[in-house]
Coordinates of C-alpha atoms and ligand atoms in Angstrom, one line a residue:
Chain F
M286 CA 11.6 -3.8 -44.9
H287 CA 11.0 -3.6 -41.2
K288 CA 13.3 -2.4 -38.5
I289 CA 13.6 -3.7 -35.0
A290 CA 14.3 -1.2 -32.3
E291 CA 14.8 -1.3 -28.6
V292 CA 13.1 1.5 -26.6
E293 CA 14.1 2.3 -23.0
I294 CA 11.1 3.0 -20.8
Q295 CA 12.1 2.8 -17.2
H296 CA 8.6 3.6 -15.8
D297 CA 8.1 2.3 -12.3
I298 CA 4.4 2.0 -11.6
M299 CA 5.0 1.7 -7.9
L300 CA 7.1 4.8 -7.9
A301 CA 4.4 6.6 -9.9
N302 CA 2.0 5.9 -7.0
R303 CA 4.5 7.0 -4.4
K304 CA 5.0 10.3 -6.3
L305 CA 1.3 10.9 -6.3
A306 CA 1.2 10.1 -2.6
K307 CA 3.8 12.8 -2.0
K308 CA 1.7 15.2 -3.9
N309 CA -1.3 14.3 -1.8
Q310 CA 0.7 15.0 1.3
K311 CA 1.6 18.5 0.0
I312 CA -2.1 19.2 -0.6
L313 CA -2.8 18.1 3.0
D314 CA 0.1 20.1 4.5
K315 CA -1.0 23.2 2.7
D316 CA -4.1 23.2 4.8
E317 CA -2.4 21.7 7.9
V318 CA -4.4 18.5 7.8
F319 CA -3.0 15.5 9.5
A320 CA -4.0 12.3 7.7
V321 CA -4.2 8.8 9.1
D322 CA -4.3 5.8 6.8
V323 CA -6.4 3.2 8.7
L324 CA -5.6 -0.3 7.5
G325 CA -6.6 -3.7 8.8
A326 CA -8.4 -6.9 8.2
I327 CA -12.1 -7.1 7.3
G328 CA -14.2 -6.6 10.4
S329 CA -11.3 -5.8 12.7
G330 CA -13.1 -2.6 13.9
K331 CA -11.7 0.1 11.6
T332 CA -15.0 1.9 11.1
S333 CA -15.9 1.5 14.8
L334 CA -12.6 3.0 15.9
I335 CA -12.9 6.0 13.6
E336 CA -16.5 6.5 14.9
R337 CA -15.3 6.6 18.5
L338 CA -12.4 8.9 17.6
I339 CA -14.8 11.3 15.9
Q340 CA -16.8 11.4 19.1
E341 CA -13.9 11.6 21.6
M342 CA -11.5 13.9 19.8
E343 CA -11.9 17.7 19.8
Q344 CA -10.3 18.4 16.4
P345 CA -12.5 19.0 13.4
M346 CA -12.3 15.8 11.3
A347 CA -13.2 14.4 7.9
V348 CA -13.2 10.8 6.7
I349 CA -12.5 9.1 3.4
A350 CA -14.3 5.7 3.5
G351 CA -12.7 3.3 1.1
D352 CA -14.3 0.0 0.5
V353 CA -15.3 -2.3 -2.3
I354 CA -18.8 -0.8 -1.8
S355 CA -18.2 2.3 0.4
K356 CA -21.7 3.6 1.0
F357 CA -22.3 1.4 4.1
D358 CA -19.3 2.8 6.1
A359 CA -19.8 6.3 4.6
G360 CA -23.3 6.2 6.0
R361 CA -22.1 5.3 9.4
F362 CA -19.7 8.3 9.5
E363 CA -22.3 10.8 8.1
K364 CA -24.3 10.4 11.3
Y365 CA -21.6 12.3 13.1
D366 CA -21.9 15.4 10.9
V367 CA -18.4 15.2 9.6
P368 CA -17.5 15.6 5.9
V369 CA -17.3 12.2 4.3
V370 CA -16.2 11.0 0.9
G371 CA -16.9 7.4 -0.1
L372 CA -14.5 5.8 -2.5
N373 CA -15.6 2.6 -4.2
T374 CA -12.7 0.4 -5.2
G375 CA -15.0 -2.1 -7.0
K376 CA -12.8 -5.0 -8.0
E377 CA -9.7 -3.4 -6.5
C378 CA -8.3 -4.6 -3.2
H379 CA -6.7 -1.4 -2.0
L380 CA -6.9 2.4 -2.2
D381 CA -4.3 4.2 -4.2
A382 CA -2.9 7.7 -4.2
H383 CA -4.8 8.6 -7.4
L384 CA -8.2 7.7 -5.9
V385 CA -7.4 9.6 -2.7
E386 CA -6.4 12.7 -4.7
H387 CA -9.9 12.8 -6.1
A388 CA -11.4 12.6 -2.7
L389 CA -9.2 15.4 -1.3
H390 CA -10.6 17.7 -3.9
D391 CA -14.1 17.0 -2.6
L392 CA -13.3 17.8 1.1
P393 CA -13.3 21.2 2.8
L394 CA -9.6 20.7 3.9
A395 CA -9.2 24.2 5.2
D396 CA -11.8 23.4 7.9
V397 CA -10.3 20.0 8.8
D398 CA -7.5 19.1 11.3
I399 CA -7.6 15.4 11.1
L400 CA -8.4 13.2 8.1
F401 CA -9.0 9.5 8.6
I402 CA -8.7 7.4 5.5
E403 CA -10.3 4.0 6.0
N404 CA -8.6 1.6 3.6
V405 CA -10.1 -1.6 2.1
G406 CA -10.2 -4.4 4.6
N407 CA -7.1 -6.3 3.6
L408 CA -3.7 -7.0 5.2
I409 CA -1.8 -7.5 1.9
C410 CA -2.5 -5.2 -1.0
P411 CA -2.7 -1.8 0.7
V412 CA 0.9 -2.2 1.8
D413 CA 2.3 -1.5 -1.6
F414 CA 0.4 1.7 -2.0
D415 CA 1.2 4.9 0.0
L416 CA -1.7 7.3 0.0
G417 CA 0.1 10.4 1.3
S418 CA -1.1 10.0 4.9
H419 CA 1.2 11.1 7.7
I420 CA 0.9 7.9 9.6
R421 CA -0.4 4.4 9.0
M422 CA -2.5 2.9 11.8
V423 CA -3.0 -0.9 11.5
V424 CA -6.1 -2.3 13.2
I425 CA -6.4 -6.0 13.7
S426 CA -8.5 -7.9 16.2
V427 CA -8.1 -11.0 18.3
S428 CA -10.9 -12.7 16.4
E429 CA -8.7 -13.0 13.2
G430 CA -6.5 -15.4 15.2
D431 CA -3.3 -14.7 17.1
D432 CA -1.1 -15.8 14.2
T433 CA -2.3 -12.8 12.1
V434 CA 0.8 -10.8 12.7
E435 CA 3.2 -13.6 11.7
K436 CA 1.3 -14.3 8.6
H437 CA 1.3 -10.7 7.3
P438 CA 4.7 -9.2 8.4
L439 CA 5.0 -6.4 5.9
I440 CA 2.0 -4.4 7.0
F441 CA 3.3 -4.4 10.5
K442 CA 6.8 -3.5 9.4
D443 CA 5.5 -0.3 7.8
A444 CA 3.0 0.6 10.6
D445 CA 3.4 3.7 12.7
L446 CA 0.8 2.6 15.2
V447 CA -0.8 -0.8 15.8
V448 CA -4.1 -1.5 17.4
I449 CA -5.1 -4.9 18.6
N450 CA -8.8 -4.7 19.0
K451 CA -11.6 -6.7 20.6
V452 CA -9.6 -7.8 23.5
D453 CA -12.9 -8.2 25.4
I454 CA -13.5 -11.4 23.4
A455 CA -9.9 -12.7 23.4
E456 CA -10.7 -15.4 25.9
A457 CA -13.8 -16.5 24.1
V458 CA -12.0 -16.9 20.8
G459 CA -8.9 -18.5 22.5
A460 CA -6.5 -15.8 21.2
D461 CA -3.3 -14.9 23.0
Q462 CA -3.2 -11.1 22.8
D463 CA 0.2 -10.8 24.3
K464 CA 1.6 -13.0 21.7
M465 CA 0.2 -10.7 19.1
V466 CA 1.9 -7.7 20.7
D467 CA 5.2 -9.6 20.9
D468 CA 5.0 -10.6 17.2
V469 CA 4.5 -7.0 16.2
K470 CA 7.5 -5.9 18.3
I471 CA 9.7 -8.5 16.6
L472 CA 8.9 -7.0 13.2
N473 CA 8.8 -3.3 14.3
P474 CA 10.6 -2.8 17.6
D475 CA 9.8 0.9 18.1
V476 CA 6.1 0.9 17.1
Q477 CA 3.5 1.5 19.8
V478 CA 1.0 -1.3 20.1
I479 CA -2.2 -0.6 21.9
K480 CA -4.7 -3.2 23.0
T481 CA -8.2 -2.0 22.8
S482 CA -11.8 -2.9 23.2
L483 CA -14.3 -0.6 21.5
K484 CA -17.0 -2.3 23.6
T485 CA -15.5 -1.3 26.9
G486 CA -13.5 1.7 25.7
Q487 CA -10.2 0.2 26.9
G488 CA -7.2 1.7 25.1
L489 CA -9.1 4.5 23.4
K490 CA -7.4 7.2 25.4
E491 CA -4.0 5.8 24.5
I492 CA -4.8 5.9 20.8
I493 CA -5.9 9.5 21.0
E494 CA -2.7 10.4 22.9
A495 CA -0.6 8.5 20.4
I496 CA -2.2 10.3 17.4
E497 CA -1.9 13.7 19.1
K498 CA 1.8 13.0 19.8
F499 CA 2.3 12.3 16.1
M500 CA 0.5 15.5 15.2
N501 CA 2.8 17.5 17.4
E502 CA 6.0 16.0 16.0
Chain H
M529 CA -3.9 -9.6 -5.3
H530 CA -3.7 -6.5 -7.4
E531 CA -1.8 -8.2 -10.2
L532 CA -4.6 -7.3 -12.6
S533 CA -4.4 -3.6 -12.1
M534 CA -0.6 -3.7 -12.2
A535 CA -0.7 -5.7 -15.5
D536 CA -3.2 -3.2 -16.8
A537 CA -0.8 -0.3 -15.9
I538 CA 2.1 -2.1 -17.6
V539 CA 0.1 -2.7 -20.8
K540 CA -1.0 1.0 -20.9
T541 CA 2.6 2.1 -20.3
V542 CA 3.8 -0.1 -23.2
I543 CA 1.1 0.9 -25.6
D544 CA 1.9 4.6 -24.9
A545 CA 5.6 4.1 -25.5
A546 CA 5.0 1.9 -28.6
E547 CA 2.7 4.6 -30.2
K548 CA 5.2 7.3 -29.4
N549 CA 7.9 5.4 -31.2
D550 CA 5.7 4.5 -34.3
A551 CA 5.8 0.8 -33.6
I552 CA 3.8 -1.5 -35.7
E553 CA 4.4 -4.4 -33.4
V554 CA 5.7 -5.0 -29.9
L555 CA 8.0 -8.0 -29.8
E556 CA 9.3 -8.1 -26.3
V557 CA 8.6 -6.4 -23.0
T558 CA 10.9 -6.5 -20.0
V559 CA 9.5 -5.7 -16.6
E560 CA 11.4 -5.7 -13.3
I561 CA 9.5 -6.7 -10.2
G562 CA 10.9 -6.1 -6.7
K563 CA 11.1 -9.0 -4.5
M564 CA 9.5 -7.0 -1.7
T565 CA 6.3 -6.2 -3.5
L566 CA 3.4 -8.4 -2.8
L567 CA 3.1 -9.2 -6.5
N568 CA 3.2 -12.7 -7.9
P569 CA 5.2 -12.7 -11.2
E570 CA 3.4 -15.8 -12.4
Q571 CA 0.0 -14.1 -12.1
I572 CA 1.3 -10.9 -13.7
K573 CA 2.5 -12.8 -16.6
F574 CA -0.8 -14.6 -17.1
M575 CA -2.7 -11.3 -16.9
L576 CA -0.3 -9.6 -19.3
D577 CA -1.0 -12.3 -21.9
V578 CA -4.7 -11.9 -21.4
L579 CA -4.7 -8.1 -21.5
S580 CA -2.5 -7.8 -24.5
E581 CA -4.9 -9.7 -26.8
D582 CA -6.2 -7.4 -29.5
T583 CA -3.6 -4.8 -28.8
I584 CA -0.3 -3.8 -30.4
L585 CA 1.3 -6.1 -27.7
A586 CA -0.5 -9.2 -28.9
G587 CA 2.0 -12.1 -29.1
A588 CA 4.8 -10.2 -27.4
T589 CA 7.2 -12.0 -25.2
F590 CA 7.1 -10.8 -21.6
I591 CA 10.3 -11.1 -19.7
L592 CA 9.9 -10.6 -15.9
E593 CA 13.1 -9.9 -14.0
E594 CA 13.4 -9.9 -10.3
I595 CA 14.9 -7.0 -8.4
P596 CA 16.5 -8.3 -5.2
I597 CA 16.0 -6.6 -1.9
E598 CA 18.5 -4.0 -0.8
I599 CA 18.6 -2.6 2.7
E600 CA 20.4 0.0 4.7
C601 CA 21.0 -0.8 8.3
G602 CA 20.5 2.1 10.8
S603 CA 22.7 0.5 13.4
C604 CA 25.9 -0.6 11.7
G605 CA 25.5 1.2 8.3
Y606 CA 25.5 -2.0 6.2
K607 CA 24.2 -1.1 2.7
G608 CA 23.5 -3.7 0.1
E609 CA 21.7 -6.7 -1.1
I610 CA 20.5 -9.4 1.3
D611 CA 20.5 -13.0 0.6
S612 CA 16.9 -14.1 0.7
E613 CA 17.4 -17.5 -0.9
G614 CA 16.2 -20.3 1.3
L615 CA 14.8 -17.8 3.8
D616 CA 11.2 -17.5 4.7
E617 CA 9.5 -15.2 2.2
Y618 CA 9.7 -11.9 4.1
T619 CA 12.0 -12.6 7.0
P620 CA 15.0 -11.0 5.2
I621 CA 13.5 -7.6 5.9
L622 CA 13.8 -8.1 9.6
I623 CA 17.5 -8.7 10.2
C624 CA 20.7 -7.0 9.1
P625 CA 23.0 -9.6 7.7
K626 CA 26.0 -7.9 9.3
C627 CA 24.9 -6.9 12.8
E628 CA 21.6 -8.7 13.1
G629 CA 20.0 -5.4 13.9
H630 CA 16.3 -4.6 13.2
E631 CA 16.6 -0.9 12.2
I632 CA 16.4 -1.5 8.6
S633 CA 15.2 0.6 5.7
I634 CA 14.5 -0.8 2.3
I635 CA 16.2 0.9 -0.6
A636 CA 15.3 -1.5 -3.4
G637 CA 12.9 -4.3 -4.0
R638 CA 9.6 -2.4 -4.1
E639 CA 9.5 -1.7 -7.8
C640 CA 7.2 -2.7 -10.7
N641 CA 9.3 -1.2 -13.4
V642 CA 8.6 -1.3 -17.1
K643 CA 12.2 -1.4 -18.2
N644 CA 12.3 -1.6 -22.0
I645 CA 10.5 -2.9 -25.1
K646 CA 11.6 -4.3 -28.4
I647 CA 9.5 -3.1 -31.2
E648 CA 9.2 -3.4 -34.9
K649 CA 8.8 -0.3 -37.0
S650 CA 8.5 0.2 -40.7
D651 CA 11.6 1.5 -42.4
E652 CA 10.0 4.8 -43.3
D653 CA 9.1 5.6 -39.7
A654 CA 12.6 4.6 -38.6
Q655 CA 14.1 7.1 -40.9
D656 CA 11.8 9.9 -39.6
S657 CA 12.8 9.5 -36.0
Ligands
GDP931 N1 -16.7 -7.4 20.9 C1 -16.2 -6.4 20.2 N2 -16.8 -6.2 19.0 C2 -16.3 -5.1 18.2 C3 -15.2 -4.3 18.7 N3 -14.9 -3.4 17.8 C4 -15.8 -3.6 16.8 N4 -16.6 -4.6 17.0 C5 -17.6 -5.2 16.1 O1 -17.0 -5.8 15.0 C6 -17.8 -5.7 13.9 C7 -17.0 -5.1 12.7 O2 -16.7 -3.8 13.0 P1 -16.4 -2.6 11.9 O3 -16.0 -1.4 12.7 O4 -17.5 -2.5 10.9 O5 -15.1 -3.3 11.2 P2 -14.3 -2.9 9.9 O6 -14.7 -3.8 8.8 O7 -12.8 -3.0 10.2 O8 -14.6 -1.4 9.6 C8 -19.0 -4.8 14.3 O9 -20.1 -5.6 14.5 C9 -18.5 -4.1 15.5 O10 -19.6 -3.8 16.4 C10 -14.7 -4.6 20.0 O11 -13.7 -4.0 20.5 N5 -15.2 -5.7 20.7
MG932 MG1 -15.3 -0.6 7.8
ZN933 ZN1 23.5 -3.8 10.7

């Protein structure tokens, strides 16, 4: 004789990640580390921007380089003599709080003021996964096309800071940069949108000011 | 795009619960998926079928339920579900249905919740627990 039983589980996998993310933020707060989750499309300039910020900002920094194969970006950051942890996501399309927790243990957090976490180049999957960062900075560029924002609304809805990069080539690729700004504003009226060119340095100062403002809040 | 890892986490959660409850077979699994997650239920279902092969879940029926989006409006205080039928996939998050304001926080619809399972256990085990 066999018996059929119903078992209540109520285990929210998304919530489990969010709880871990909260734990990460506690670890960061203990050492007064301000963490920035850097999200964006492939090739939008995430690594380049972090490289420039490492050079221009005074605060001691560390970087978590997340990518399908992370050693390439990790190698770029190591040149600046900052602590770097590479996280390979392999077949995964995003970082999650669990992976980041491991990386946090490998970083000298007590000596760090700002931690940049470069997420996997993807405008879709990372949205569902908080990492425990204090802000989310989304970096896109004009070369992905000026309909990028409309096509991926959720990532902009959740963003704390939006960077529209490579404006130096906007004309060449026929992208309307102001339309991109307007599209972000429709989704997220209060967010600061900064147009940048890492080739000319345009907008870099504004990004630094914006991050420092968040740090002082 | 991360349906595979989600399905994997679902299967692990179910195996864990099934073992704890001395199941000899899992007959049915109910999972709730929020309409605001970027998860495609069709793909999840397919992955669940594949991943459950050769496990205690093999042959189980997977029931995927949708959790509607619920919002709270910062301008007018509206709190509740929003009708996303017929609307463009993610536009509902943008506008409050009452005051058409944009200051919206999402209070439901981001879940991937393993709700419950139906298992078969041998009578002996059933008496133990
Ligand atoms: N023209 C131009 N090229 C840029 C700019 N920012 C980055 N790039 C180039 O875009 C490519 C991808 O940049 P990378 O930082 O690796 O992008 P990631 O994939 O987002 O990390 C590199 O060849 C950069 O030199 C910019 O503002 N203007
Ligand atoms: Mg990169
Ligand atoms: Zn309202």
